[in-house]
Coordinates of C-alpha atoms in Angstrom, one line a residue:
M5 CA -72.9 -53.3 2.6
S6 CA -72.5 -55.4 5.7
E7 CA -73.0 -54.3 9.2
A8 CA -69.3 -54.8 10.1
E9 CA -68.3 -52.6 7.1
D10 CA -70.6 -49.9 8.3
R11 CA -69.1 -49.9 11.8
K12 CA -65.4 -49.7 10.6
P13 CA -65.6 -46.2 9.1
Q14 CA -67.4 -45.0 12.1
S15 CA -64.7 -46.3 14.5
D16 CA -62.0 -44.7 12.3
E17 CA -64.0 -41.4 12.3
A18 CA -64.3 -41.6 16.1
R19 CA -60.6 -42.2 16.6
S20 CA -59.4 -39.5 14.2
G21 CA -61.9 -36.8 15.1
F22 CA -62.0 -35.5 11.5
D23 CA -64.8 -34.9 9.2
P24 CA -65.4 -38.0 7.1
E25 CA -65.8 -36.0 4.0
I26 CA -62.3 -34.5 4.2
T27 CA -59.6 -37.2 3.4
S28 CA -55.9 -37.0 2.8
E29 CA -54.1 -38.2 -0.4
F30 CA -51.7 -40.1 1.8
A31 CA -54.5 -42.0 3.6
I32 CA -54.5 -45.8 3.4
P33 CA -57.5 -47.1 1.4
A34 CA -60.0 -49.1 3.2
G35 CA -59.3 -52.9 3.2
L36 CA -55.6 -52.5 2.6
A37 CA -53.6 -54.0 5.4
V38 CA -50.1 -52.8 5.9
A39 CA -47.7 -54.6 8.2
R40 CA -46.1 -52.3 10.8
P41 CA -42.7 -53.4 12.1
G42 CA -42.6 -53.4 15.8
G43 CA -40.3 -50.9 17.6
E44 CA -39.0 -49.2 14.4
P45 CA -39.8 -45.5 13.9
E46 CA -41.9 -44.5 10.9
T47 CA -39.3 -42.0 9.7
T48 CA -36.2 -43.4 8.2
S49 CA -32.9 -41.8 6.8
E50 CA -31.6 -42.0 3.3
F51 CA -28.3 -43.2 4.8
A52 CA -30.0 -46.1 6.6
V53 CA -28.5 -49.5 5.8
P54 CA -31.0 -51.6 3.6
A55 CA -32.5 -54.7 5.1
G56 CA -30.6 -57.8 4.4
L57 CA -27.2 -56.1 4.1
D58 CA -24.8 -57.3 6.8
V59 CA -22.2 -54.7 7.8
A60 CA -19.3 -55.5 10.2
Q61 CA -19.9 -53.7 13.4
P62 CA -16.9 -52.1 15.3
A63 CA -15.6 -53.8 18.4
A64 CA -17.3 -53.1 21.7
G65 CA -14.3 -51.1 23.0
E66 CA -14.0 -48.9 19.9
G67 CA -15.7 -45.5 20.1
E68 CA -17.7 -43.8 17.4
G69 CA -15.7 -42.4 14.5
S70 CA -15.7 -38.9 13.1
A71 CA -14.7 -37.1 10.0
F72 CA -11.2 -36.4 11.5
S73 CA -10.6 -40.0 12.5
P74 CA -7.8 -41.8 10.5
P75 CA -8.9 -44.7 8.3
S76 CA -8.4 -48.3 9.4
T77 CA -5.4 -48.7 7.1
Y78 CA -3.6 -45.6 8.5
S79 CA -0.2 -46.2 10.0
A80 CA 1.4 -43.5 12.1
R81 CA 4.9 -44.8 11.4
Q82 CA 4.4 -44.9 7.6
A83 CA 2.2 -41.8 7.3
P84 CA 2.3 -39.9 4.0
A85 CA 3.5 -36.3 3.9
A86 CA 0.6 -33.9 4.5
F87 CA -0.2 -31.1 2.0
T88 CA 2.2 -32.4 -0.6
P89 CA 1.8 -30.4 -3.8
A90 CA 1.9 -32.1 -7.2
G91 CA 5.4 -30.9 -8.0
G92 CA 6.8 -31.8 -4.6
V93 CA 7.6 -29.6 -1.7
P94 CA 10.0 -26.7 -2.7
V95 CA 13.2 -26.2 -0.7
V96 CA 13.2 -22.7 0.6
S97 CA 16.5 -21.2 1.7
L98 CA 16.2 -17.9 3.7
I99 CA 19.6 -16.2 3.8
K100 CA 19.9 -14.5 7.2
D101 CA 22.2 -11.8 5.8
L102 CA 19.6 -10.4 3.5
P103 CA 17.3 -7.5 4.6
W104 CA 14.2 -8.6 6.3
Q105 CA 12.1 -7.0 3.6
D106 CA 13.3 -9.6 1.1
R107 CA 13.0 -12.5 3.4
M108 CA 9.4 -11.6 4.5
R109 CA 8.3 -10.7 1.0
T110 CA 9.5 -14.2 -0.1
M111 CA 7.5 -15.8 2.7
L112 CA 4.4 -13.8 1.9
R113 CA 4.5 -14.8 -1.8
M114 CA 4.2 -18.5 -1.1
P115 CA 1.2 -20.5 0.2
V116 CA 0.8 -21.0 3.9
A117 CA 1.3 -24.7 3.6
E118 CA 4.7 -24.2 1.8
R119 CA 6.2 -21.7 4.3
P120 CA 9.1 -23.1 6.3
A121 CA 7.3 -22.9 9.7
P122 CA 7.6 -25.9 12.0
E123 CA 4.6 -27.3 13.8
P124 CA 4.7 -25.9 17.3
G125 CA 4.9 -28.4 20.1
P126 CA 3.7 -28.2 23.7
K127 CA 5.5 -25.5 25.6
T128 CA 6.2 -25.3 29.3
A129 CA 5.3 -22.3 31.4
E130 CA 8.8 -20.9 31.1
E131 CA 8.7 -21.1 27.3
E132 CA 5.3 -19.4 26.8
G133 CA 5.6 -16.2 24.7
P134 CA 3.6 -13.0 24.9
A135 CA -0.2 -13.1 24.5
V136 CA -1.4 -13.3 20.9
P137 CA -3.7 -10.2 21.0
R138 CA -0.8 -8.0 22.3
V139 CA 1.5 -9.2 19.5
L140 CA -1.3 -8.5 16.9
D141 CA -1.9 -5.1 18.4
L142 CA 1.8 -4.2 18.2
T143 CA 1.9 -5.4 14.6
L144 CA -1.1 -3.3 13.6
R145 CA 0.4 -0.2 15.2
I146 CA 3.6 -0.6 13.3
G147 CA 1.7 -1.2 10.1
E148 CA -0.3 1.9 10.7
L149 CA 2.8 4.1 11.0
L150 CA 4.2 2.7 7.8
L151 CA 1.0 3.0 5.8
A152 CA 0.3 6.6 7.1
G153 CA 3.9 7.5 6.2
G154 CA 3.4 6.6 2.5
E155 CA 5.0 3.1 2.4
G156 CA 3.8 0.7 -0.3
A157 CA 1.2 -1.9 0.7
E158 CA 3.5 -4.9 0.0
D159 CA 6.3 -3.5 2.2
V160 CA 3.7 -2.8 5.0
E161 CA 2.6 -6.4 4.8
A162 CA 6.2 -7.7 4.9
A163 CA 6.9 -5.6 8.0
M164 CA 3.7 -6.9 9.7
F165 CA 4.6 -10.4 8.9
A166 CA 8.2 -9.9 10.2
V167 CA 6.9 -8.6 13.5
C168 CA 4.5 -11.6 14.0
R169 CA 7.1 -14.1 13.0
S170 CA 9.7 -12.6 15.4
Y171 CA 7.3 -13.5 18.3
G172 CA 6.6 -17.0 17.0
L173 CA 3.3 -16.4 15.2
D174 CA 4.1 -18.1 11.9
R175 CA 0.6 -18.8 10.6
C176 CA -0.5 -15.2 10.2
E177 CA -2.0 -13.5 7.2
P178 CA -1.7 -9.6 7.1
N179 CA -4.0 -7.7 4.8
V180 CA -3.5 -4.0 3.8
T181 CA -5.8 -1.6 2.0
F182 CA -5.7 2.2 1.8
T183 CA -7.4 2.8 5.1
L184 CA -7.7 -0.6 6.8
L185 CA -5.2 -2.9 8.3
S186 CA -6.1 -6.4 9.4
I187 CA -4.2 -9.5 10.5
S188 CA -5.4 -13.1 11.2
Y189 CA -3.5 -15.7 13.2
Q190 CA -4.5 -19.4 13.3
P191 CA -2.5 -21.5 15.9
S192 CA -3.2 -24.8 14.1
L193 CA -5.6 -26.3 11.6
V194 CA -8.2 -27.2 14.2
E195 CA -8.1 -24.1 16.4
D196 CA -10.1 -20.9 15.9
P197 CA -8.2 -18.0 14.3
V198 CA -7.6 -14.7 16.1
T199 CA -8.3 -11.6 14.0
A200 CA -7.6 -7.9 14.7
S201 CA -8.0 -4.8 12.6
R202 CA -7.1 -1.1 12.7
T203 CA -8.2 1.9 10.7
V204 CA -5.7 4.5 9.3
R205 CA -7.5 7.9 9.6
R206 CA -4.6 10.4 9.6
R207 CA -1.7 10.6 7.3
G208 CA 1.5 12.6 7.7
T209 CA 4.8 12.9 5.9
D210 CA 7.7 12.2 8.3
Y211 CA 10.4 10.0 6.9
T212 CA 12.4 10.3 10.1
R213 CA 9.6 8.4 11.9
L214 CA 9.4 6.0 9.0
A215 CA 13.1 5.2 9.3
A216 CA 12.7 4.7 13.1
V217 CA 9.9 2.2 12.4
F218 CA 12.1 0.3 10.0
R219 CA 14.9 0.1 12.5
L220 CA 12.5 -1.3 15.1
V221 CA 11.3 -4.0 12.6
D222 CA 14.9 -4.8 11.8
D223 CA 15.8 -5.2 15.5
L224 CA 12.7 -7.4 16.0
S225 CA 13.7 -9.6 13.0
D226 CA 17.2 -10.1 14.3
A227 CA 17.4 -13.3 16.3
E228 CA 20.3 -12.0 18.4
S229 CA 18.6 -8.8 19.7
H230 CA 15.9 -10.6 21.8
L231 CA 13.8 -7.5 21.9
S232 CA 10.9 -7.9 24.4
L233 CA 7.3 -6.9 23.7
E234 CA 7.4 -4.2 26.4
E235 CA 10.6 -2.7 24.9
A236 CA 9.0 -2.7 21.4
Y237 CA 6.0 -0.8 22.8
R238 CA 8.3 1.7 24.6
R239 CA 10.2 2.5 21.4
L240 CA 6.9 2.8 19.4
A241 CA 5.6 5.3 22.0
E242 CA 8.8 7.3 21.7
M243 CA 8.4 7.5 17.9
R244 CA 4.9 8.9 18.3
R245 CA 5.9 11.4 20.9
N246 CA 9.0 12.7 19.1
R247 CA 8.5 16.1 17.3
H248 CA 9.4 16.6 13.6
P249 CA 13.1 17.2 13.0
Y250 CA 12.6 20.6 11.3
P251 CA 10.7 23.6 12.6
T252 CA 7.9 25.3 10.7
W253 CA 10.0 28.3 9.5
V254 CA 12.6 25.8 8.0
L255 CA 9.8 24.0 6.1
T256 CA 8.4 27.3 4.7
S257 CA 11.8 28.4 3.6
A258 CA 12.4 25.0 2.0
S259 CA 9.1 25.3 0.1
G260 CA 10.2 28.6 -1.3
L261 CA 13.7 27.4 -2.3
L262 CA 12.2 24.4 -4.0
A263 CA 9.9 26.6 -6.1
G264 CA 12.9 29.0 -6.9
A265 CA 15.1 26.0 -8.0
A266 CA 12.3 24.6 -10.1
S267 CA 11.9 28.0 -11.9
V268 CA 15.6 28.0 -12.8
L269 CA 15.2 24.5 -14.3
V270 CA 12.6 25.9 -16.8
G271 CA 14.6 29.0 -17.7
G272 CA 14.2 31.5 -15.0
D273 CA 16.7 34.1 -13.8
L274 CA 17.4 35.7 -10.4
V275 CA 14.2 37.8 -10.5
V276 CA 12.1 34.8 -11.4
F277 CA 13.8 32.8 -8.6
V278 CA 12.9 35.4 -6.0
A279 CA 9.3 35.8 -7.3
A280 CA 8.7 32.0 -7.3
M281 CA 10.2 31.7 -3.9
L282 CA 7.9 34.4 -2.5
G283 CA 4.8 32.9 -4.1
A284 CA 5.5 29.4 -2.8
M285 CA 6.1 30.6 0.7
L286 CA 2.9 32.6 0.7
G287 CA 1.0 29.6 -0.6
D288 CA 2.6 27.4 2.1
R289 CA 1.4 29.8 4.8
L290 CA -2.1 30.0 3.5
A291 CA -2.2 26.1 3.3
W292 CA -1.1 25.9 6.9
L293 CA -3.8 28.4 7.9
C294 CA -6.5 26.3 6.1
A295 CA -5.2 23.1 7.8
G296 CA -5.5 24.8 11.2
R297 CA -9.1 25.6 10.4
G298 CA -9.8 22.0 9.6
L299 CA -10.3 22.3 5.8
P300 CA -9.7 19.2 3.7
E301 CA -6.5 18.8 1.8
F302 CA -8.3 19.5 -1.5
Y303 CA -8.9 23.1 -0.5
Q304 CA -5.4 23.4 1.0
F305 CA -3.9 22.5 -2.4
L306 CA -6.3 24.9 -4.2
V307 CA -5.3 27.8 -1.9
A308 CA -1.6 27.1 -2.1
A309 CA -1.7 27.1 -5.9
M310 CA -3.1 30.6 -6.1
P311 CA -0.2 32.9 -4.9
P312 CA 2.5 31.7 -7.4
A313 CA 0.0 32.2 -10.3
A314 CA -1.1 35.6 -8.9
I315 CA 2.5 36.8 -8.7
G316 CA 3.3 35.6 -12.2
I317 CA 0.2 37.4 -13.6
A318 CA 1.1 40.5 -11.6
L319 CA 4.6 40.6 -13.2
T320 CA 3.0 40.3 -16.6
L321 CA 0.5 43.1 -16.0
S322 CA 3.3 45.4 -14.7
H323 CA 5.3 44.7 -17.9
V324 CA 8.4 43.5 -16.1
D325 CA 10.7 41.7 -18.5
V326 CA 10.7 38.3 -16.8
K327 CA 9.3 34.9 -17.7
A328 CA 6.1 34.8 -15.7
S329 CA 5.4 31.3 -16.8
A330 CA 8.6 30.1 -15.1
V331 CA 7.3 31.7 -11.8
I332 CA 4.0 29.8 -12.1
T333 CA 5.7 26.6 -13.1
G334 CA 8.1 26.8 -10.1
G335 CA 5.2 27.2 -7.8
L336 CA 3.6 24.1 -9.2
F337 CA 6.6 21.9 -8.5
A338 CA 6.2 22.4 -4.7
L339 CA 2.6 21.1 -4.9
L340 CA 2.7 18.1 -7.3
P341 CA 2.0 14.9 -5.2
G342 CA 4.9 12.9 -6.5
R343 CA 5.1 10.7 -3.3
A344 CA 1.5 9.5 -3.5
L345 CA 1.8 9.0 -7.3
V346 CA 4.8 6.7 -6.9
A347 CA 3.3 4.7 -4.1
G348 CA 0.0 4.3 -6.0
V349 CA 1.7 3.0 -9.2
Q350 CA 3.9 0.7 -7.1
D351 CA 0.9 -0.8 -5.4
G352 CA -0.7 -1.5 -8.8
L353 CA 2.4 -3.1 -10.2
T354 CA 2.7 -5.4 -7.1
G355 CA -0.9 -6.6 -7.3
F356 CA -2.6 -4.4 -4.6
Y357 CA -5.2 -3.0 -7.0
I358 CA -7.6 -1.7 -4.4
T359 CA -5.0 0.3 -2.6
A360 CA -3.5 1.5 -5.9
A361 CA -6.9 2.8 -7.1
A362 CA -7.4 4.6 -3.8
R363 CA -4.0 6.2 -3.9
L364 CA -4.4 7.3 -7.6
L365 CA -7.8 8.7 -6.8
E366 CA -6.2 10.7 -4.0
V367 CA -3.6 12.0 -6.4
M368 CA -6.4 13.0 -8.9
Y369 CA -8.2 15.0 -6.2
F370 CA -5.0 16.8 -5.3
F371 CA -4.2 17.5 -8.9
V372 CA -7.8 18.8 -9.5
G373 CA -7.3 21.2 -6.5
I374 CA -4.1 22.5 -8.0
V375 CA -5.7 22.9 -11.4
A376 CA -8.7 24.7 -10.0
G377 CA -6.5 27.2 -8.1
V378 CA -4.2 28.0 -11.0
L379 CA -7.1 28.2 -13.5
V380 CA -9.0 30.7 -11.4
M381 CA -5.9 33.0 -11.3
L382 CA -5.2 32.5 -15.0
Y383 CA -8.7 33.2 -16.0
V384 CA -8.6 36.5 -13.9
G385 CA -5.3 37.4 -15.6
V386 CA -6.7 36.8 -19.1
Q387 CA -9.7 38.9 -18.3
L388 CA -7.4 41.7 -17.1
G389 CA -5.4 41.6 -20.3
A390 CA -2.3 39.7 -19.3
H391 CA -0.5 38.3 -22.3
L392 CA 0.9 35.0 -21.1
N393 CA 3.1 33.3 -23.7
P394 CA 3.6 29.5 -23.3
D395 CA 6.9 29.6 -25.3
A396 CA 8.5 32.1 -22.8
A397 CA 9.8 29.3 -20.6
L398 CA 11.4 27.3 -23.4
G399 CA 15.0 27.4 -24.7
V400 CA 16.8 26.1 -21.6
T401 CA 19.4 23.9 -23.2
K402 CA 22.5 26.0 -22.7
R403 CA 22.8 26.0 -18.9
P404 CA 23.7 22.4 -17.9
L405 CA 25.8 23.3 -14.8
L406 CA 23.2 25.7 -13.5
Q407 CA 20.4 23.3 -14.0
I408 CA 22.3 20.5 -12.3
G409 CA 22.9 22.8 -9.3
A410 CA 19.2 23.8 -9.3
S411 CA 18.1 20.1 -9.4
M412 CA 20.3 19.3 -6.5
L413 CA 18.9 22.2 -4.5
L414 CA 15.4 21.1 -5.4
S415 CA 16.1 17.6 -4.1
L416 CA 17.6 19.0 -1.0
T417 CA 14.6 21.1 -0.1
F418 CA 12.2 18.4 -1.1
A419 CA 14.0 16.1 1.4
V420 CA 13.6 18.7 4.1
L421 CA 9.9 19.0 3.3
L422 CA 9.6 15.2 3.7
Q423 CA 11.1 15.4 7.2
Q424 CA 14.0 13.2 6.3
E425 CA 16.9 12.3 8.6
R426 CA 19.9 14.6 8.2
S427 CA 22.1 11.6 7.4
T428 CA 20.1 10.8 4.2
V429 CA 19.8 14.4 2.8
V430 CA 23.3 14.3 1.2
A431 CA 22.7 11.0 -0.5
V432 CA 19.3 12.0 -1.9
T433 CA 20.7 15.4 -3.1
L434 CA 23.3 13.6 -5.1
N435 CA 20.7 11.2 -6.4
G436 CA 18.6 14.1 -7.7
G437 CA 21.6 15.6 -9.5
V438 CA 22.3 12.3 -11.2
A439 CA 18.7 12.0 -12.2
W440 CA 18.6 15.4 -13.9
S441 CA 22.0 14.7 -15.6
V442 CA 20.6 11.6 -17.1
Y443 CA 17.5 13.3 -18.2
G444 CA 19.3 16.3 -19.7
A445 CA 21.8 14.1 -21.5
M446 CA 19.1 12.1 -23.1
H447 CA 16.5 14.8 -23.9
Y448 CA 18.5 17.9 -24.6
T449 CA 21.7 16.4 -26.0
G450 CA 20.4 13.1 -27.5
E451 CA 17.0 14.7 -28.5
I452 CA 15.1 11.6 -27.1
S453 CA 11.5 11.8 -26.2
P454 CA 10.9 13.5 -22.8
V455 CA 8.7 10.5 -21.6
A456 CA 11.5 8.0 -22.4
S457 CA 14.1 10.2 -20.9
T458 CA 12.1 10.7 -17.7
A459 CA 11.5 7.0 -17.4
V460 CA 15.2 6.1 -17.7
A461 CA 16.2 8.9 -15.2
A462 CA 13.5 7.7 -12.8
G463 CA 14.8 4.1 -13.2
V464 CA 18.3 5.3 -12.2
V465 CA 16.8 7.0 -9.1
G466 CA 15.0 3.8 -8.1
L467 CA 18.1 1.7 -8.7
F468 CA 20.4 3.9 -6.6
G469 CA 17.8 4.4 -4.0
Q470 CA 17.1 0.7 -3.5
L471 CA 20.9 0.0 -3.3
L472 CA 21.3 2.7 -0.6
A473 CA 18.3 1.4 1.3
R474 CA 19.7 -2.2 1.2
Y475 CA 23.1 -1.0 2.3
R476 CA 21.5 0.7 5.4
F477 CA 18.7 -1.9 5.9
A478 CA 16.2 0.9 5.7
S479 CA 13.2 2.1 3.6
A480 CA 13.9 3.1 0.0
L481 CA 11.4 6.0 0.1
P482 CA 13.8 8.6 1.7
Y483 CA 16.3 7.9 -1.1
T484 CA 13.9 8.0 -4.1
T485 CA 11.0 10.3 -3.4
A486 CA 13.0 13.6 -3.1
A487 CA 15.3 12.6 -6.0
I488 CA 12.4 12.5 -8.5
G489 CA 11.5 16.1 -7.7
P490 CA 13.4 17.6 -10.7
L491 CA 11.5 15.2 -13.0
L492 CA 8.0 16.2 -12.0
P493 CA 5.9 17.5 -14.9
G494 CA 5.4 21.0 -13.7
S495 CA 5.9 22.8 -17.0
A496 CA 3.6 20.5 -19.0
T497 CA 0.9 20.9 -16.3
Y498 CA 1.2 24.7 -16.5
F499 CA 1.1 24.9 -20.3
G500 CA -2.0 22.7 -20.4
L501 CA -3.8 24.9 -17.8
L502 CA -2.8 28.1 -19.7
A503 CA -4.2 26.7 -23.0
I504 CA -7.5 25.8 -21.3
A505 CA -7.7 29.3 -19.7
Q506 CA -7.1 30.8 -23.2
S507 CA -10.0 28.7 -24.6
K508 CA -7.6 26.3 -26.4
V509 CA -9.1 23.2 -25.0
D510 CA -7.6 20.7 -27.5
A511 CA -4.1 22.0 -27.0
G512 CA -4.6 22.1 -23.2
L513 CA -5.8 18.5 -23.1
V514 CA -2.8 17.4 -25.2
S515 CA -0.4 19.0 -22.7
I516 CA -2.3 17.6 -19.7
T517 CA -2.1 14.2 -21.2
K518 CA 1.7 14.7 -21.7
A519 CA 1.9 15.6 -18.0
A520 CA 0.1 12.4 -17.0
A521 CA 2.4 10.3 -19.2
L522 CA 5.4 11.9 -17.6
A523 CA 4.0 11.2 -14.1
M524 CA 3.4 7.5 -15.0
A525 CA 6.9 7.3 -16.5
I526 CA 8.3 8.5 -13.2
A527 CA 6.4 6.0 -11.1
I528 CA 7.0 3.0 -13.4
G529 CA 10.7 3.9 -13.8
V530 CA 11.2 4.2 -10.0
N531 CA 9.5 0.8 -9.4
L532 CA 11.4 -0.8 -12.3
G533 CA 14.7 0.4 -11.0
S534 CA 14.0 -1.1 -7.6
E535 CA 13.1 -4.4 -9.1
V536 CA 16.3 -4.4 -11.2
S537 CA 18.3 -3.9 -8.1
R538 CA 16.7 -7.0 -6.5
M539 CA 17.1 -9.0 -9.7
F540 CA 20.9 -8.9 -9.5
L541 CA 21.1 -9.8 -5.8
R542 CA 20.4 -13.2 -4.2
I543 CA 16.9 -13.4 -2.9
G544 CA 15.9 -15.9 -0.3
S545 CA 13.5 -18.1 -2.3
Q546 CA 13.9 -21.1 -4.5
E547 CA 15.7 -20.4 -7.8
K548 CA 13.9 -17.1 -8.5
R549 CA 11.6 -14.8 -6.7
R550 CA 7.9 -15.6 -7.0
A551 CA 5.6 -13.1 -8.7
A552 CA 3.2 -11.1 -6.6
K553 CA 0.1 -12.6 -8.3
R554 CA -0.6 -15.1 -11.1
T555 CA -3.2 -13.4 -13.3
R556 CA -2.8 -14.8 -16.8
G557 CA -5.2 -17.7 -17.0
F558 CA -5.1 -18.7 -13.4

């Protein structure tokens, strides 16, 4: 090895400062000369233009392009339509005379790009509307009152969208679950969205307040009313401050009359009427006492179900010639959660499965509380030697006029318990009488299955209730919820619990399953009747109303 070759590794070692025994696999072998281009960095990009490829450079006055820059062939005068779907842009005709529920539901069931919302242009200082966060806050407060009052998730979303649209916020997306309300507004495609949310922690039954909220949304949706944001806040505050329309003693009396009327429907006489009335009133007072102590609703239902069952067992042990099962069945009618059941099934049928599952789970907890309270008393009665006969409440086919009167009284008292406006009580009372007449004609006279008869009667209730609601531009709940009271499966529930208490589990499960089938028939019938009423009326969409969700293969 020459002297120059010996000096080269030494100079490399001196420059690098590394141990000569440790080398890198990327090191250049000795004697291999690599030409280094002057001024070019060693690291290159995979997007770099290869050497020898000539690319036309932009003019000196033209700035650097971006992903949002139009192409060089773009012409503003001959620009293509943006967001054009494959089948063309549908023509949407929103009829102003229709209720705002139908118009807003139609808007919500189409994509954002297809909604007839013009692109907002620059506004002057005089044309500026209210601040976006305040509009979103008002929208969430209105949605909270509707959802807490038992309104369906789709109707709550339609109301929230109507409020935002009335103040010029067209690009908004409301989202409703069982306990959470959220809404997002995006001013344009390149601006950041504004999102707000609100949690529903307390629920109460007050259909008078619900009707007032619907009137507020109706006034906001009317282009001729010009309701300001401050006025909307003032009316909303008045709704929260207003007391319930009926005092406590009226509600307790209504609960007793409801139980008495229900006992007459299943074959009770005057003594049974009074006994069921006293049991329901005592249970109502005990439930109010538990609510004042902060106990959850599960225990309130459990305690409220005990007095009617205890009075029925006491009458049996005292050998009084009455139908004790009718007393217990009447007490159950005042506790069955028909309102929550109808709302839960309605949410499931319209595509809000999370909210529907939560509502049905709530119904199940209430039902388990009722079952536990009645089972405890029935078990005590069986141990004390009470002979409870399930067939004692049957044979009620020869009193049609009395049953129709009892069904109307039941609907009337149910409407009072729901805190309805006095102007709606008469209509819902007549609707309940029609429902029982349809059920009695089909089941007792026509000998049709009770499930099918219940479904048809509930469909009539939903049809008439929706027509009345559309006539008054109001919610359909005050016209339907109380009217389904006579159809609730109180007797099937009691017979199932009695069989289980008597160690006849198979027969009890059959009766409980029948009660569940009747409850589902009521909920589906009410929803189907509402949809049929909309089917025969013009809806502000294309040729037909869009479905809530596309779930088959999409």
